[in-house]
Short mmCIF file of C-alpha atoms and ligand atoms in Angstrom, two decimals:
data_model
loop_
_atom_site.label_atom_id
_atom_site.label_comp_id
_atom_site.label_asym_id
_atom_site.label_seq_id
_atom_site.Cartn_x
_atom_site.Cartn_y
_atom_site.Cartn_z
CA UNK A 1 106.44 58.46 101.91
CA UNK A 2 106.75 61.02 99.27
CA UNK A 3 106.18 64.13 101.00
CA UNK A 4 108.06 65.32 103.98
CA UNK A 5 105.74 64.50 107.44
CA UNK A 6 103.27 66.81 108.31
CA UNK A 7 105.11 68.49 111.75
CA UNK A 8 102.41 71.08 112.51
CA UNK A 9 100.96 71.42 115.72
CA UNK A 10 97.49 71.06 116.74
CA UNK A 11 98.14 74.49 119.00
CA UNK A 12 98.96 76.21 115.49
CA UNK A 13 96.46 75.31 113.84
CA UNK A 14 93.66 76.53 116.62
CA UNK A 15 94.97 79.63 117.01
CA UNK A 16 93.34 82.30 119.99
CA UNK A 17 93.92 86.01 118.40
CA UNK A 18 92.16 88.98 117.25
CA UNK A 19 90.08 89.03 114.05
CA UNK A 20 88.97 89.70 111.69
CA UNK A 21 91.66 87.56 109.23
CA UNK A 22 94.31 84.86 110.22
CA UNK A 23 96.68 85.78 107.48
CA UNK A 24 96.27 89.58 107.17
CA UNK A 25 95.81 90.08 110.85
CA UNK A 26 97.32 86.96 112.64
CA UNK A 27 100.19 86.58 110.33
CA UNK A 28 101.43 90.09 110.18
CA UNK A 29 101.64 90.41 113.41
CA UNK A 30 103.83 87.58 114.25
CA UNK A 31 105.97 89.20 111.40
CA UNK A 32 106.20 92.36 112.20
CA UNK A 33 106.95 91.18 116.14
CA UNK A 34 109.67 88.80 114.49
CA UNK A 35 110.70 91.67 112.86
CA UNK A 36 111.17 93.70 115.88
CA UNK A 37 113.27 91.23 117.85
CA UNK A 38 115.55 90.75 114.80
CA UNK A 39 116.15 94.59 114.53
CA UNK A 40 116.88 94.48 118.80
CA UNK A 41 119.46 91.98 118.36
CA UNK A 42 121.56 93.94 115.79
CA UNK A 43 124.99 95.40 116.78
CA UNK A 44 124.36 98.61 118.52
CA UNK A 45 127.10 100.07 116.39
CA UNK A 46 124.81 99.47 112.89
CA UNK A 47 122.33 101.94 114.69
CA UNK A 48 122.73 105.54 114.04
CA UNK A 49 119.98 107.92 114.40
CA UNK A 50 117.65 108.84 113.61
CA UNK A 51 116.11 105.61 112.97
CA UNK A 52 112.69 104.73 111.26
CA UNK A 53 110.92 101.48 110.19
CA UNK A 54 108.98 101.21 106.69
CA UNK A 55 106.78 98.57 106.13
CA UNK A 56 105.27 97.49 102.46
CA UNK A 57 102.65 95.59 101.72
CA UNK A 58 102.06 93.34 98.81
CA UNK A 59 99.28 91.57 97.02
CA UNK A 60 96.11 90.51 98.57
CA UNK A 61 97.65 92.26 102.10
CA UNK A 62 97.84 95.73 100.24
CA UNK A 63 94.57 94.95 98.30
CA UNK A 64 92.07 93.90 101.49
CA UNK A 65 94.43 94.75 104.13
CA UNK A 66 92.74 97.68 105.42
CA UNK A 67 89.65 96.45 105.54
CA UNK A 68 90.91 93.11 107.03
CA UNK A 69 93.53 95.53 109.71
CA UNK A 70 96.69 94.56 108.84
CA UNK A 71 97.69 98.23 109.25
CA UNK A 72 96.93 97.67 112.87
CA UNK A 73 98.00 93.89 113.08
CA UNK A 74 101.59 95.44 112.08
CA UNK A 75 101.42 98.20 114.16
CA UNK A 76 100.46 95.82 117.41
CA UNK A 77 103.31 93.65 116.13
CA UNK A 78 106.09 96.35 116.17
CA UNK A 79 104.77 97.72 119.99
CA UNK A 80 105.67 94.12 120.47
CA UNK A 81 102.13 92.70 120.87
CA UNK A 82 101.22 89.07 120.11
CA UNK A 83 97.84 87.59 119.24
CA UNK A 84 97.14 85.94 122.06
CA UNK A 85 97.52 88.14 124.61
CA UNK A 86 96.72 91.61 122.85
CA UNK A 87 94.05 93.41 124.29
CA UNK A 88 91.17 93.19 121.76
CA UNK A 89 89.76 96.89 122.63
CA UNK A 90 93.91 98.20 122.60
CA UNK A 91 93.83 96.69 119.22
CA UNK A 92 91.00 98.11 117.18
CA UNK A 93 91.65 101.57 118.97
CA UNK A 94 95.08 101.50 116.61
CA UNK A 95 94.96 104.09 114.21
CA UNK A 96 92.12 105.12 114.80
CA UNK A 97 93.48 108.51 114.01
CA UNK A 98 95.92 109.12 111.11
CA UNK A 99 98.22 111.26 112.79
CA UNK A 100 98.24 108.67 115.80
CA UNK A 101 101.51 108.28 116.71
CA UNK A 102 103.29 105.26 118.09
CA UNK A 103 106.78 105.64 120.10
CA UNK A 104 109.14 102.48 120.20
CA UNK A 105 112.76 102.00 120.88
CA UNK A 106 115.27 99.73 119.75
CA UNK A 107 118.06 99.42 122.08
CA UNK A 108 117.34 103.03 123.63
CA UNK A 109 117.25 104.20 120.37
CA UNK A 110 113.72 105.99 119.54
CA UNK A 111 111.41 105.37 116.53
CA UNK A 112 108.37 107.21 115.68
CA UNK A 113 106.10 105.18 114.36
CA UNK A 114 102.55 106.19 112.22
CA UNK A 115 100.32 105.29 109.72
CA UNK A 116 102.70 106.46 107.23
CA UNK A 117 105.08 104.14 108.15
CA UNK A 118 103.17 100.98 106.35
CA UNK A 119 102.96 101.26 102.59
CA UNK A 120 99.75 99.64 100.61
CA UNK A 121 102.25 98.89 97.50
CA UNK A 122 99.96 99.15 94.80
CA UNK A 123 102.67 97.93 92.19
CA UNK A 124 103.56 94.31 91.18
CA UNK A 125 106.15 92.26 92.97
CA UNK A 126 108.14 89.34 92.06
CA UNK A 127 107.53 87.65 95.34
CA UNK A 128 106.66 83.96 96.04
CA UNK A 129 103.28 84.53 97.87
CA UNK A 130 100.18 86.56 97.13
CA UNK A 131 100.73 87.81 100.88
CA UNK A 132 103.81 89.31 101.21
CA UNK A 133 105.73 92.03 103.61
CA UNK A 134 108.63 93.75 103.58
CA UNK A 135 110.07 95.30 106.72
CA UNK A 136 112.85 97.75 106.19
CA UNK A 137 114.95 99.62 109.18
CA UNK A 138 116.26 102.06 108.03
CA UNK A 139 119.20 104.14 110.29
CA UNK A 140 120.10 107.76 108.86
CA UNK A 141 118.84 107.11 105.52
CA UNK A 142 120.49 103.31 104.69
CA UNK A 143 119.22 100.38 105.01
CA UNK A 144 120.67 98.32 107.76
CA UNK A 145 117.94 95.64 107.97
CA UNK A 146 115.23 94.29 105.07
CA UNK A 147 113.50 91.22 105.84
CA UNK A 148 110.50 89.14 103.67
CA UNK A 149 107.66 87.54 105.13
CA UNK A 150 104.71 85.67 103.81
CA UNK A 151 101.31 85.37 105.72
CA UNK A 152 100.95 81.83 104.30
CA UNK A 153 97.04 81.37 105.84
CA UNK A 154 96.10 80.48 109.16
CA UNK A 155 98.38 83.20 110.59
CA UNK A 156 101.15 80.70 109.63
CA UNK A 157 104.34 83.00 108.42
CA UNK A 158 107.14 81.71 106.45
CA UNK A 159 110.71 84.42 106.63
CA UNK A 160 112.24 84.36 103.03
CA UNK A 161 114.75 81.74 102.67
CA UNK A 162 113.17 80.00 106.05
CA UNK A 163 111.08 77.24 105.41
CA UNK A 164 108.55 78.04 108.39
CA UNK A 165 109.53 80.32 111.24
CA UNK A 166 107.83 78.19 113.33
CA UNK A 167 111.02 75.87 112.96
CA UNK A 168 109.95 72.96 115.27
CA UNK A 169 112.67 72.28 112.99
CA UNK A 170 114.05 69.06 114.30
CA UNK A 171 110.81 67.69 115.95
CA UNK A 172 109.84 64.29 114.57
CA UNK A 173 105.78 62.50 115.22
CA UNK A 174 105.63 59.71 116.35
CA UNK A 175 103.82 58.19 113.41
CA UNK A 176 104.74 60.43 110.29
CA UNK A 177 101.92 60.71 107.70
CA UNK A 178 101.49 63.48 104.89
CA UNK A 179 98.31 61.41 103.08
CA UNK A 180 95.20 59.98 104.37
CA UNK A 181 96.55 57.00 103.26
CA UNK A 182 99.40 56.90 105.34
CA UNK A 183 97.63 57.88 107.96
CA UNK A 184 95.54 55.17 108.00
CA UNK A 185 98.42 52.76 106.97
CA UNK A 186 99.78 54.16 111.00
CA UNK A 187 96.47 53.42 112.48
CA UNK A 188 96.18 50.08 111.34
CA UNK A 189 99.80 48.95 111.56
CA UNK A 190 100.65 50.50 115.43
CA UNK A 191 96.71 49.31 116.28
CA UNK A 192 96.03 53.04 117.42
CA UNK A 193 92.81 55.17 117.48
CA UNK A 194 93.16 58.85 116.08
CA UNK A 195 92.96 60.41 119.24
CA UNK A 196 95.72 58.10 120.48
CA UNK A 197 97.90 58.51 117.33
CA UNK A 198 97.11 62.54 117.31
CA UNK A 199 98.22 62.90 121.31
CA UNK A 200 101.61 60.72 120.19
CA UNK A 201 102.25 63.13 117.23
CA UNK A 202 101.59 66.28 119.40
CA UNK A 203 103.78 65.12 122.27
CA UNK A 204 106.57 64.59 120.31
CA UNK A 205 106.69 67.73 118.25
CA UNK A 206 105.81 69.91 120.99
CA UNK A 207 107.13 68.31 124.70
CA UNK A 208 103.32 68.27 125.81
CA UNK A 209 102.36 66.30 128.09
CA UNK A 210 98.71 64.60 127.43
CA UNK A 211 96.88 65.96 129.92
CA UNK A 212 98.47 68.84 128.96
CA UNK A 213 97.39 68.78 125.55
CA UNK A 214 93.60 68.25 126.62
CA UNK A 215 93.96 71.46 128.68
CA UNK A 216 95.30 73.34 126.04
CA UNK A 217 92.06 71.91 123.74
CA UNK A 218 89.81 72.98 126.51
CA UNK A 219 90.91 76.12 126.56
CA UNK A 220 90.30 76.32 122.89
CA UNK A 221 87.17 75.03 122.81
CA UNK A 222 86.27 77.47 125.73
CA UNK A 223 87.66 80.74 123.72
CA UNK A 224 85.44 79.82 120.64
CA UNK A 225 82.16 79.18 122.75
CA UNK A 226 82.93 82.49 124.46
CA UNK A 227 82.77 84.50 120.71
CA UNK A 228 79.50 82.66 120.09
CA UNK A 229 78.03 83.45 123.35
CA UNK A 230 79.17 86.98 123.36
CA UNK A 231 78.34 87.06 119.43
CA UNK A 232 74.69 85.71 120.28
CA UNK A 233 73.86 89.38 123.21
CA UNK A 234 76.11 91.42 120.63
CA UNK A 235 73.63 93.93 118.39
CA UNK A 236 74.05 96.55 116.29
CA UNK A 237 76.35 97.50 113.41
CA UNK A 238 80.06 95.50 112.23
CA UNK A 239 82.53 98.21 111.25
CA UNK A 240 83.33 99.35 108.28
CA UNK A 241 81.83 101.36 105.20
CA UNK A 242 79.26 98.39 104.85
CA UNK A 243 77.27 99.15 107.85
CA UNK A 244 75.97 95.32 108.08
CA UNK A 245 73.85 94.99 111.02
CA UNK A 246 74.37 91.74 113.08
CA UNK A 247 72.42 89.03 112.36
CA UNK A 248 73.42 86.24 114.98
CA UNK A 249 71.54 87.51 118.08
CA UNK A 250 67.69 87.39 115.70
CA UNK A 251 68.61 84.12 114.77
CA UNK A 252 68.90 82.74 117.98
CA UNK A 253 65.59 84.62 119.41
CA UNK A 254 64.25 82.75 116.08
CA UNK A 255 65.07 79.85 117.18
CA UNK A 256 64.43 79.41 120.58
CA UNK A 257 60.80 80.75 119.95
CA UNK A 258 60.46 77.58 117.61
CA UNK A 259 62.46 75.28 119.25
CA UNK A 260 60.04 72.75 118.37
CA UNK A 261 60.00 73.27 114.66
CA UNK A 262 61.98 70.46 112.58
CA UNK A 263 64.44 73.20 111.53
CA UNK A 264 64.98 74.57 114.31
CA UNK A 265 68.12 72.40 114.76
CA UNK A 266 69.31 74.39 111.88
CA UNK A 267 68.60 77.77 112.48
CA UNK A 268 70.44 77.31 115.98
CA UNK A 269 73.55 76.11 114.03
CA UNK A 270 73.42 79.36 112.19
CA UNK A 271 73.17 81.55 114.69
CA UNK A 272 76.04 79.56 116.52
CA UNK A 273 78.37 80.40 113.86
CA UNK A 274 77.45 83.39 112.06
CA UNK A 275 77.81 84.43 116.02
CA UNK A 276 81.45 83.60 116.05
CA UNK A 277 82.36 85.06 112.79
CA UNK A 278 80.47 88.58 113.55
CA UNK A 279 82.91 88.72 116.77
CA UNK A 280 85.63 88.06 114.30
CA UNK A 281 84.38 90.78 111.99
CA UNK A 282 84.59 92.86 114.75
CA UNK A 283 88.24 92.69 114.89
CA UNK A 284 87.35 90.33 118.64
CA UNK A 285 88.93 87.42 120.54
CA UNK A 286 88.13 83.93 118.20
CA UNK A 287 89.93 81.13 117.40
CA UNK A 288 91.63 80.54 113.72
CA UNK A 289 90.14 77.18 113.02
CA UNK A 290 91.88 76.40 110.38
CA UNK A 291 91.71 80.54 109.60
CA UNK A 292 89.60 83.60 111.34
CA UNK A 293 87.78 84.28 108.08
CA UNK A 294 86.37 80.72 108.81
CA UNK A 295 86.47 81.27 112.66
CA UNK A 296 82.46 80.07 113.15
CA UNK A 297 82.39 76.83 111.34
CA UNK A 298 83.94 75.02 114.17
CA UNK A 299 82.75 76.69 116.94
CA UNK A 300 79.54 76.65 115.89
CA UNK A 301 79.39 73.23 115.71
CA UNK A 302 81.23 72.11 118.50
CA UNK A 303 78.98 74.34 120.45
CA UNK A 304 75.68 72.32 118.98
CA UNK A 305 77.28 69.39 119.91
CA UNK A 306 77.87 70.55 123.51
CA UNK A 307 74.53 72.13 124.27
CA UNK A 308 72.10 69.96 122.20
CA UNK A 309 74.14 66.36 121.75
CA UNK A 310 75.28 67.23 125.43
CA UNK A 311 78.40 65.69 124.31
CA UNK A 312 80.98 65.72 127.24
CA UNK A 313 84.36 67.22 127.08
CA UNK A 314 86.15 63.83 126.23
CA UNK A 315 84.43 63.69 122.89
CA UNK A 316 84.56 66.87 121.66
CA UNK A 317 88.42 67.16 122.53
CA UNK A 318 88.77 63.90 120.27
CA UNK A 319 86.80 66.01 117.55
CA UNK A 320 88.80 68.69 117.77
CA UNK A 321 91.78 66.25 116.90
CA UNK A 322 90.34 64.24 114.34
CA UNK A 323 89.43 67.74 112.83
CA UNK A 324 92.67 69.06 112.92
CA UNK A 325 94.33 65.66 111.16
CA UNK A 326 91.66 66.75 108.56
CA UNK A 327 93.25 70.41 108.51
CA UNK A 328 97.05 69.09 108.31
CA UNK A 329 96.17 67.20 105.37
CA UNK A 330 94.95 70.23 103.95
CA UNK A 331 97.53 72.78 105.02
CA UNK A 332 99.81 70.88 104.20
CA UNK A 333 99.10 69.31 100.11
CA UNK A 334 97.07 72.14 98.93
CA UNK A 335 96.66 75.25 101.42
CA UNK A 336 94.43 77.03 103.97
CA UNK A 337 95.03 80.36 102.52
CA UNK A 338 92.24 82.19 101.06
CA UNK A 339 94.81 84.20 98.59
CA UNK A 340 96.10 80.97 97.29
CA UNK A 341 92.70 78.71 97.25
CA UNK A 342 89.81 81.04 97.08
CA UNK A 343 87.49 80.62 99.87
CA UNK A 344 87.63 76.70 99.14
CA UNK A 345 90.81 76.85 101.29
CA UNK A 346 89.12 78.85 104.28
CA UNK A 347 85.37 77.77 104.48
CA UNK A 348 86.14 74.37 102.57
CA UNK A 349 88.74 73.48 105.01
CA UNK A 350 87.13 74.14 107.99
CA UNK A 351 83.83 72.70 106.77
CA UNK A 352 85.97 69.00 105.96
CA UNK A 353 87.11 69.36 109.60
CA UNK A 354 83.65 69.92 111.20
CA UNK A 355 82.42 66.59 108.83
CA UNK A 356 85.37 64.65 109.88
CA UNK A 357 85.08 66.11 113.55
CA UNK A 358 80.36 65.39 113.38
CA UNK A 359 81.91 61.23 112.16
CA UNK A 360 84.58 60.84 114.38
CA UNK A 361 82.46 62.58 117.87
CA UNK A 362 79.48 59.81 116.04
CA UNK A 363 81.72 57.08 116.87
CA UNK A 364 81.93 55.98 112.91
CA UNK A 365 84.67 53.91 111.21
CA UNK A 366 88.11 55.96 109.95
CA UNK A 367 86.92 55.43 106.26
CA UNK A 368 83.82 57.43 107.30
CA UNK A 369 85.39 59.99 108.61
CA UNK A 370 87.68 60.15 105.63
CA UNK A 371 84.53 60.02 103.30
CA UNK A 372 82.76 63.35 105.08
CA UNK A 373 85.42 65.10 104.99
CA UNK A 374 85.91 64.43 101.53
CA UNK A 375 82.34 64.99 100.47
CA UNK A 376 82.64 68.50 102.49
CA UNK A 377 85.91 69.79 100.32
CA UNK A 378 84.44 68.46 96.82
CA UNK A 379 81.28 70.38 97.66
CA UNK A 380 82.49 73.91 97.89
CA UNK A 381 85.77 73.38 94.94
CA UNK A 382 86.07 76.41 93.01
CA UNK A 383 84.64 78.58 95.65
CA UNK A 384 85.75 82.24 95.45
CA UNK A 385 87.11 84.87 98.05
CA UNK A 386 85.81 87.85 97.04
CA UNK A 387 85.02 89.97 100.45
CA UNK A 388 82.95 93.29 99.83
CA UNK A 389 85.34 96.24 100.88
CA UNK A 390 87.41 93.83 101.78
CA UNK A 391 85.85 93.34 105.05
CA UNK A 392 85.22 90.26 106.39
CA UNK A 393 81.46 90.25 106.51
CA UNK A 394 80.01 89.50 102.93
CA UNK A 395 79.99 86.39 101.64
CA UNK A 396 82.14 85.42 105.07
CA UNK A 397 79.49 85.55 107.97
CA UNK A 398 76.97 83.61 106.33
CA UNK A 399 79.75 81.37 104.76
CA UNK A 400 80.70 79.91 108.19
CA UNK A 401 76.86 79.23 108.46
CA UNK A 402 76.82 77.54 104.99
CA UNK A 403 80.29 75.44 105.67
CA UNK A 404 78.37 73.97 109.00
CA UNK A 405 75.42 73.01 107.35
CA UNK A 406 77.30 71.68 104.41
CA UNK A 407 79.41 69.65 106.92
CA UNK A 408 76.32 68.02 108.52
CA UNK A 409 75.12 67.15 105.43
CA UNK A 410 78.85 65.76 104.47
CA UNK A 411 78.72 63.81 107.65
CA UNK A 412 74.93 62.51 107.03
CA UNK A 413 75.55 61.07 103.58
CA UNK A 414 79.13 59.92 104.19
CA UNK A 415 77.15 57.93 106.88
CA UNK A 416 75.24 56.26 104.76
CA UNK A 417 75.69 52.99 102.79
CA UNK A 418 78.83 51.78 102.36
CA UNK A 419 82.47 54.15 102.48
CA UNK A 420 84.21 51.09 100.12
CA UNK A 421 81.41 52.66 97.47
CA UNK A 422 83.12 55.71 97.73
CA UNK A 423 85.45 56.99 94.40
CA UNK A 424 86.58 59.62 95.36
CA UNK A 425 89.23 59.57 98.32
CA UNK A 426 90.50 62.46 100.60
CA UNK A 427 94.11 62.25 99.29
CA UNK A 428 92.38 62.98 95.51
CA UNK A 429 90.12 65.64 96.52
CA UNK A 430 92.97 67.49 98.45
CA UNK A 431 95.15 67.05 95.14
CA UNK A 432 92.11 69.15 93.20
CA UNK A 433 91.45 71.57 95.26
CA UNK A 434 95.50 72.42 94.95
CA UNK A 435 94.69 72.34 91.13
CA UNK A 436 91.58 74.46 91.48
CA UNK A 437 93.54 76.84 93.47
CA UNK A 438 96.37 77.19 90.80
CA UNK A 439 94.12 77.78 88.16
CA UNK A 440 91.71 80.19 89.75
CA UNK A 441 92.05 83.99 88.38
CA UNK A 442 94.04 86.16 91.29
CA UNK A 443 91.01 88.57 90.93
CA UNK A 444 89.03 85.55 93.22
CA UNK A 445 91.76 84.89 95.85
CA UNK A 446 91.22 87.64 98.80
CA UNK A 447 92.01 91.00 96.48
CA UNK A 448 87.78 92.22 96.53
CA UNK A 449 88.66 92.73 92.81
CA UNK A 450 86.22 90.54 90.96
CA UNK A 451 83.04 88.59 91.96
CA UNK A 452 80.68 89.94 94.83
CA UNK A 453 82.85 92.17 95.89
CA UNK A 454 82.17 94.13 92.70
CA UNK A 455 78.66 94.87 93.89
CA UNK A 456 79.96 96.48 96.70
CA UNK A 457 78.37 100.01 95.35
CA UNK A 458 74.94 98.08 96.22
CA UNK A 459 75.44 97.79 99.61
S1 LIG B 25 85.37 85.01 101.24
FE1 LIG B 25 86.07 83.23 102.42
S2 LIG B 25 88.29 83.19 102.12
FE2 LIG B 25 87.59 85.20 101.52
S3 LIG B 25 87.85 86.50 103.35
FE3 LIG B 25 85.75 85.68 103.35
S4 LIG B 25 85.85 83.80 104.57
FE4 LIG B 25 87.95 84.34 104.02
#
């Protein structure tokens, strides 16, 4: 094995939390809340009043993060709020106001928090990631704590000199694999399906139980069907200086008035998704799957396969697994991050997991699911992050849309004739996109400084 084993759990991956971005929403907040217990457990003594807490951001977080609400994602963070149980409405009401004011404490001591207090840092940094924040506490006028974090995509978060604060640190799988390869080296050598092989990973690195695992999937599954259905009644306007009206509920009432037309399939599947990712742009509950900017690809489909394959709960929690084996692979030799891979790493991920996901639900070999997911991530190489405003509405709704489509179509022609055809393999298409990624100008990875976000004034 050359690489180190992929330990990342399924449960991080599919992430429930507030849009409308994984790493400038998701992420921040789990730093800034690390943050906050780190300053709590300093010596009382270090503490003298009065205290205060700056925050600077760098990189694609100062250049989108307002329009993305990372300004509010630390703010929730330092009150002590996680993603997955915030309060959605509590959330977006967050500085609402910019002489809102926000009183914590750390260890009786009080801080006054504001908008002030985080710092768009418009200057260069030497830091190791496009996403980076610095968290400062600073106790009558020194600094007595400065920590570095990195929203690495996904609302993963790495601390500086920490390889991944999620530190399941010593957990080992059960059958280690960083390639496709090796994966399906395990499969064939321990005689296991991918469901069978996923469950044994995820037991091991997280104490799960199986049945507690499929629980934790339903769950999932239920959260992202409940931001299409609510994104499918929701009208009106997204916020933000764009003003884009929502487009999912017309869609639908498009569809089911020609239900009988041979697109119809499709126009469904776009309302599904571009239903999901207007709740996301609305700051609302989704799923990050494998990010929130691409939080309607897999929702969208899953809920297609639910209400017109009528595909039972068994099969679409085996989906969801072999799509997130697709998503390690990913994560884990290239990246998920939009401000490292362009969108390639947000929509292009999660459209490879909805092809793998469409094979694996469509009962096909291991080397088809392999070759759609493939097919998916070559397709959209080279494709640019360039939100208007730096909201995530244009090009990201109707990306999610797009990424389904393109991952039916992945799924259709890796279904066809024979995978051992195939020339170009998962492992080599993961290694590109890592290449494409590196080489793509900064101006294209999440900063709204180049591309479509330049004709912002023609919105
Ligand atoms: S363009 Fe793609 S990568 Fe960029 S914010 Fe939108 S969905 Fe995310």
């Amino acid at each position: 094995m050359l690489k180190e084993p992929i330990t990342t759990s399924v449960f991080d991956l599919f992430k429930i939390g507030p849009g409308p971005s994984s790493s400038h929403t998701i992420g921040p907040m789990k730093a800034a809340f690390d943050f906050l217990q780190r300053a709590k457990a300093l010596p009382e003594s270090l503490l003298t009043e009065p205290l205060q807490i700056k925050i600077h951001l760098y990189g694609s977080l100062s250049a989108t993060g307002k329009g993305h609400g990372t300004d509010r994602a630390v703010m929730a963070g330092l009150l002590g709020w996680l993603p997955d149980t915030c309060e959605p409405t509590a959330f977006t009401a967050l500085l609402k106001n910019t002489d809102d004011t926000y009183p914590i404490s750390i260890q009786a001591k009080p801080i006054t928090l504001t908008a002030k207090s985080i710092i768009f840092e418009r200057s260069r940094y030497d830091s190791p990631h496009p996403n980076t924040l610095v968290f400062k506490l600073i106790c009558n006028g020194l600094i007595i704590s400065e920590e570095e974090y990195y929203s690495v995509g996904g609302g993963f978060i790495q601390r500086k000199g920490e390889e991944d604060i999620r530190a399941a640190a010593n957990k080992v799988p059960a059958f280690p694999f960083s390639t496709m390869d090796e994966l399906i080296e395990q499969l064939a050598k321990n005689k296991l399906s991918l469901t069978d092989l996923m469950i044994a990973n995820e037991m091991a690195l997280t104490g799960l139980t199986r049945k507690e695992i499929y629980q934790k999937i339903d769950d999932i599954l239920e959260t992202m069907h409940k931001a299409v259905k609510r994104g499918l009644r929701h009208k009106g306007v997204l916020p933000g200086s764009i003003k884009l009206r929502r487009k999912a509920p017309v869609l639908y009432e498009q569809a089911k008035s020609h239900a009988s037309a041979t697109d119809s399939f499709m126009v469904f599947l776009n309302a599904y998704c571009m239903a999901a990712s207007e709740e996301n742009a609305a700051g609302n509950i989704v799923v990050t799957a494998p990010t929130s900017g691409a939080s309607g690809v897999i929702p969208g489909i899953t809920y297609l396969l639910r209400n017109h394959y009528h595909y039972d709960k068994q099969k679409l929690r085996e989906g969801m697994l072999a799509a997130a084996a697709v998503g390690f692979l990913i994560k884990h030799n290239a990246s998920i991050s939009g401000a490292e891979m362009g969108c390639m790493g947000e929509i292009g991920s999660a459209s490879a997991m909805a092809a793998a996901m469409l094979a694996y639900c469509a009962g096909r070999s291991i080397e088809t699911v392999e070759a759609a997911a493939e097919i998916a991530i070559e397709h959209h190489l080279g494709m640019t992050c360039d939100p208007i405003g730096g909201y995530v509405q244009i090009p990201c709704i109707e990306r999610n849309a797009m990424g389904a489509i393109k991952a039916y179509n992945a799924y259709l022609l890796a279904s066809s004739g024979n995978t051992g055809y195939q020339k170009i393999s998962l492992d080599s298409v993961i290694k590109v996109m890592r290449a494409t990624g590196k080489d793509m100008s900064k101006k294209y990875k999440e900063t709204s400084q180049a591309g479509l976000a330049l004709s912002a004034t023609e919105c």
